[in-house]
PDB file of C-alpha atoms in Angstrom:
ATOM      1  CA  MET A   1       0.000   0.000   0.000  1.00  0.00           C
ATOM      2  CA  PRO A   2       1.438   3.385  -0.872  1.00  0.00           C
ATOM      3  CA  ALA A   3       1.585   6.132   1.686  1.00  0.00           C
ATOM      4  CA  LEU A   4      -1.547   8.079   2.362  1.00  0.00           C
ATOM      5  CA  PRO A   5      -0.278  11.507   1.395  1.00  0.00           C
ATOM      6  CA  TRP A   6      -0.002  14.305   3.907  1.00  0.00           C
ATOM      7  CA  ILE A   7      -3.505  15.295   4.989  1.00  0.00           C
ATOM      8  CA  PRO A   8      -3.652  18.848   6.333  1.00  0.00           C
ATOM      9  CA  VAL A   9      -6.033  19.120   9.285  1.00  0.00           C
ATOM     10  CA  HIS A  10      -5.710  22.682  10.608  1.00  0.00           C
ATOM     11  CA  GLU A  11      -3.682  25.611   9.314  1.00  0.00           C
ATOM     12  CA  PRO A  12      -0.974  26.640  11.804  1.00  0.00           C
ATOM     13  CA  ALA A  13       0.191  30.180  12.381  1.00  0.00           C
ATOM     14  CA  PRO A  14       3.241  30.448  10.081  1.00  0.00           C
ATOM     15  CA  ALA A  15       5.793  31.580  12.652  1.00  0.00           C
ATOM     16  CA  THR A  16       4.980  28.946  15.299  1.00  0.00           C
ATOM     17  CA  GLU A  17       6.764  25.796  16.388  1.00  0.00           C
ATOM     18  CA  MET A  18       4.927  22.496  16.151  1.00  0.00           C
ATOM     19  CA  VAL A  19       5.389  19.088  17.747  1.00  0.00           C
ATOM     20  CA  VAL A  20       6.017  16.254  15.299  1.00  0.00           C
ATOM     21  CA  MET A  21       5.614  12.552  16.014  1.00  0.00           C
ATOM     22  CA  ALA A  22       6.677   9.603  13.878  1.00  0.00           C
ATOM     23  CA  SER A  23       5.915   6.012  14.801  1.00  0.00           C
ATOM     24  CA  ARG A  24       6.535   2.509  13.520  1.00  0.00           C
ATOM     25  CA  PHE A  25       4.471  -0.513  14.504  1.00  0.00           C
ATOM     26  CA  ARG A  26       5.191  -4.124  13.609  1.00  0.00           C
ATOM     27  CA  VAL A  27       2.520  -6.734  14.300  1.00  0.00           C
ATOM     28  CA  LYS A  28       3.385 -10.313  15.279  1.00  0.00           C
ATOM     29  CA  GLY A  29       1.665 -12.124  12.440  1.00  0.00           C
ATOM     30  CA  TYR A  30      -0.209 -11.668   9.199  1.00  0.00           C
ATOM     31  CA  ARG A  31      -3.528 -12.344  10.903  1.00  0.00           C
ATOM     32  CA  HIS A  32      -3.040  -9.028  12.773  1.00  0.00           C
ATOM     33  CA  VAL A  33      -2.425  -6.917   9.651  1.00  0.00           C
ATOM     34  CA  LEU A  34      -6.018  -6.280   8.590  1.00  0.00           C
ATOM     35  CA  PRO A  35      -7.357  -5.555  12.106  1.00  0.00           C
ATOM     36  CA  PHE A  36      -4.454  -3.156  12.705  1.00  0.00           C
ATOM     37  CA  LEU A  37      -5.091  -1.416   9.383  1.00  0.00           C
ATOM     38  CA  VAL A  38      -8.792  -1.012  10.186  1.00  0.00           C
ATOM     39  CA  ASP A  39      -7.965   0.420  13.613  1.00  0.00           C
ATOM     40  CA  SER A  40      -5.422   2.768  11.990  1.00  0.00           C
ATOM     41  CA  ILE A  41      -8.163   4.191   9.785  1.00  0.00           C
ATOM     42  CA  ARG A  42     -10.336   4.742  12.887  1.00  0.00           C
ATOM     43  CA  VAL A  43      -7.548   6.701  14.551  1.00  0.00           C
ATOM     44  CA  LEU A  44      -6.909   8.655  11.342  1.00  0.00           C
ATOM     45  CA  ALA A  45     -10.545   9.784  11.383  1.00  0.00           C
ATOM     46  CA  GLN A  46     -10.140  10.820  15.016  1.00  0.00           C
ATOM     47  CA  ILE A  47      -7.034  12.869  14.223  1.00  0.00           C
ATOM     48  CA  ARG A  48      -8.794  14.645  11.369  1.00  0.00           C
ATOM     49  CA  ARG A  49     -11.367  15.926  13.907  1.00  0.00           C
ATOM     50  CA  ALA A  50      -8.897  16.688  16.704  1.00  0.00           C
ATOM     51  CA  ASP A  51      -8.187  20.132  18.078  1.00  0.00           C
ATOM     52  CA  GLY A  52      -4.487  20.862  17.724  1.00  0.00           C
ATOM     53  CA  ALA A  53      -3.825  18.391  14.895  1.00  0.00           C
ATOM     54  CA  LEU A  54      -2.034  20.057  11.985  1.00  0.00           C
ATOM     55  CA  GLY A  55      -1.682  17.087   9.654  1.00  0.00           C
ATOM     56  CA  VAL A  56      -1.128  13.355   9.342  1.00  0.00           C
ATOM     57  CA  SER A  57       0.193  10.719   6.961  1.00  0.00           C
ATOM     58  CA  LEU A  58       0.161   6.910   7.127  1.00  0.00           C
ATOM     59  CA  VAL A  59       2.196   4.197   5.437  1.00  0.00           C
ATOM     60  CA  ALA A  60       1.370   0.482   5.520  1.00  0.00           C
ATOM     61  CA  HIS A  61       3.654  -2.346   4.415  1.00  0.00           C
ATOM     62  CA  PRO A  62       1.333  -5.324   4.945  1.00  0.00           C
ATOM     63  CA  LEU A  63       3.773  -7.946   3.654  1.00  0.00           C
ATOM     64  CA  ARG A  64       6.354  -6.707   6.173  1.00  0.00           C
ATOM     65  CA  ARG A  65       3.643  -6.399   8.872  1.00  0.00           C
ATOM     66  CA  GLU A  66       4.704  -2.755   9.401  1.00  0.00           C
ATOM     67  CA  PHE A  67       2.773   0.477   9.776  1.00  0.00           C
ATOM     68  CA  PHE A  68       4.125   4.015  10.043  1.00  0.00           C
ATOM     69  CA  THR A  69       2.524   7.279  11.155  1.00  0.00           C
ATOM     70  CA  LEU A  70       3.677  10.862  10.828  1.00  0.00           C
ATOM     71  CA  SER A  71       1.740  13.694  12.434  1.00  0.00           C
ATOM     72  CA  ALA A  72       2.134  17.333  13.441  1.00  0.00           C
ATOM     73  CA  TRP A  73       0.500  19.061  16.408  1.00  0.00           C
ATOM     74  CA  THR A  74       0.202  22.538  17.880  1.00  0.00           C
ATOM     75  CA  ASP A  75       1.686  21.197  21.126  1.00  0.00           C
ATOM     76  CA  ARG A  76       2.286  18.021  23.103  1.00  0.00           C
ATOM     77  CA  ALA A  77      -0.926  18.509  25.099  1.00  0.00           C
ATOM     78  CA  ALA A  78      -3.000  18.258  21.893  1.00  0.00           C
ATOM     79  CA  LEU A  79      -1.231  15.021  20.934  1.00  0.00           C
ATOM     80  CA  ASP A  80      -1.641  13.562  24.429  1.00  0.00           C
ATOM     81  CA  ALA A  81      -5.359  14.453  24.412  1.00  0.00           C
ATOM     82  CA  VAL A  82      -5.908  12.350  21.273  1.00  0.00           C
ATOM     83  CA  VAL A  83      -3.920   9.425  22.682  1.00  0.00           C
ATOM     84  CA  GLY A  84      -6.088   9.427  25.809  1.00  0.00           C
ATOM     85  CA  ALA A  85      -9.403   9.738  23.969  1.00  0.00           C
ATOM     86  CA  GLU A  86     -11.586   7.291  22.060  1.00  0.00           C
ATOM     87  CA  PRO A  87     -11.095   5.503  19.769  1.00  0.00           C
ATOM     88  CA  HIS A  88      -7.299   5.761  20.213  1.00  0.00           C
ATOM     89  CA  ARG A  89      -7.390   4.544  23.817  1.00  0.00           C
ATOM     90  CA  SER A  90      -9.372   1.390  22.920  1.00  0.00           C
ATOM     91  CA  VAL A  91      -7.243   0.754  19.830  1.00  0.00           C
ATOM     92  CA  MET A  92      -4.072   0.767  21.956  1.00  0.00           C
ATOM     93  CA  ARG A  93      -5.624  -1.666  24.417  1.00  0.00           C
ATOM     94  CA  ARG A  94      -6.980  -3.950  21.661  1.00  0.00           C
ATOM     95  CA  GLN A  95      -3.763  -4.008  19.607  1.00  0.00           C
ATOM     96  CA  ARG A  96      -1.284  -4.370  22.486  1.00  0.00           C
ATOM     97  CA  ALA A  97      -1.174  -8.189  22.267  1.00  0.00           C
ATOM     98  CA  ALA A  98      -0.648  -8.060  18.489  1.00  0.00           C
ATOM     99  CA  MET A  99       2.464  -5.856  18.699  1.00  0.00           C
ATOM    100  CA  ALA A 100       5.840  -7.387  17.924  1.00  0.00           C
ATOM    101  CA  ASP A 101       7.506  -4.011  18.501  1.00  0.00           C
ATOM    102  CA  SER A 102       7.034  -0.302  18.104  1.00  0.00           C
ATOM    103  CA  ALA A 103       9.123   2.859  17.999  1.00  0.00           C
ATOM    104  CA  PHE A 104       8.257   6.508  18.524  1.00  0.00           C
ATOM    105  CA  THR A 105      10.157   9.723  18.044  1.00  0.00           C
ATOM    106  CA  PHE A 106       9.183  13.318  18.757  1.00  0.00           C
ATOM    107  CA  TRP A 107      10.729  16.620  17.720  1.00  0.00           C
ATOM    108  CA  THR A 108       9.818  20.237  17.158  1.00  0.00           C
ATOM    109  CA  ALA A 109       9.885  22.004  13.827  1.00  0.00           C
ATOM    110  CA  PRO A 110       8.724  25.317  12.438  1.00  0.00           C
ATOM    111  CA  ALA A 111       5.185  25.285  11.076  1.00  0.00           C
ATOM    112  CA  ALA A 112       6.658  26.535   7.791  1.00  0.00           C
ATOM    113  CA  ALA A 113       8.096  22.996   7.335  1.00  0.00           C
ATOM    114  CA  LEU A 114       4.625  21.648   6.494  1.00  0.00           C
ATOM    115  CA  PRO A 115       3.851  19.434   4.745  1.00  0.00           C
ATOM    116  CA  LEU A 116       6.231  17.008   6.424  1.00  0.00           C
ATOM    117  CA  THR A 117       8.163  14.441   4.424  1.00  0.00           C
ATOM    118  CA  TRP A 118       8.823  10.800   5.177  1.00  0.00           C
ATOM    119  CA  GLU A 119      12.583  11.159   4.615  1.00  0.00           C
ATOM    120  CA  VAL A 120      13.047  13.078   7.853  1.00  0.00           C
ATOM    121  CA  ALA A 121      10.685  10.778   9.753  1.00  0.00           C
ATOM    122  CA  GLU A 122      12.524   7.653   8.583  1.00  0.00           C
ATOM    123  CA  GLU A 123      15.886   9.103   9.629  1.00  0.00           C
ATOM    124  CA  ARG A 124      14.563   9.995  13.066  1.00  0.00           C
ATOM    125  CA  LEU A 125      12.928   6.588  13.561  1.00  0.00           C
ATOM    126  CA  ALA A 126      16.162   4.847  12.529  1.00  0.00           C
ATOM    127  CA  ALA A 127      18.105   6.947  15.035  1.00  0.00           C
ATOM    128  CA  ALA A 128      15.581   6.108  17.765  1.00  0.00           C
ATOM    129  CA  ALA A 129      15.936   2.352  17.205  1.00  0.00           C
TER     130      ALA A 129
END
């Protein structure tokens, strides 16, 4: 599956700093791929409605059992609010047993850097591993 291109959610003030998060998830087996993908789409819909979300992109590599996210936020509190809300909270609980491993990285960037690219996210995830 190709990457879902960058989806702008809210327009940031141009001179502000934003919080960026990249993540990688690997599920234990192929039987977990479709349920994880479906849950990823649920969370994507949540992010598109979230206060403080600036944009999001997803990449799925089903044959490698890997999923990647890239998102930008007005601040860490906005990101944390989504993580603690439904459906994200239930998705984390439901998918926990299916996870082989995961990695997360966070950084700040100027809002003028939008839309974000996967090259930077991949470098940061590799460095976090």
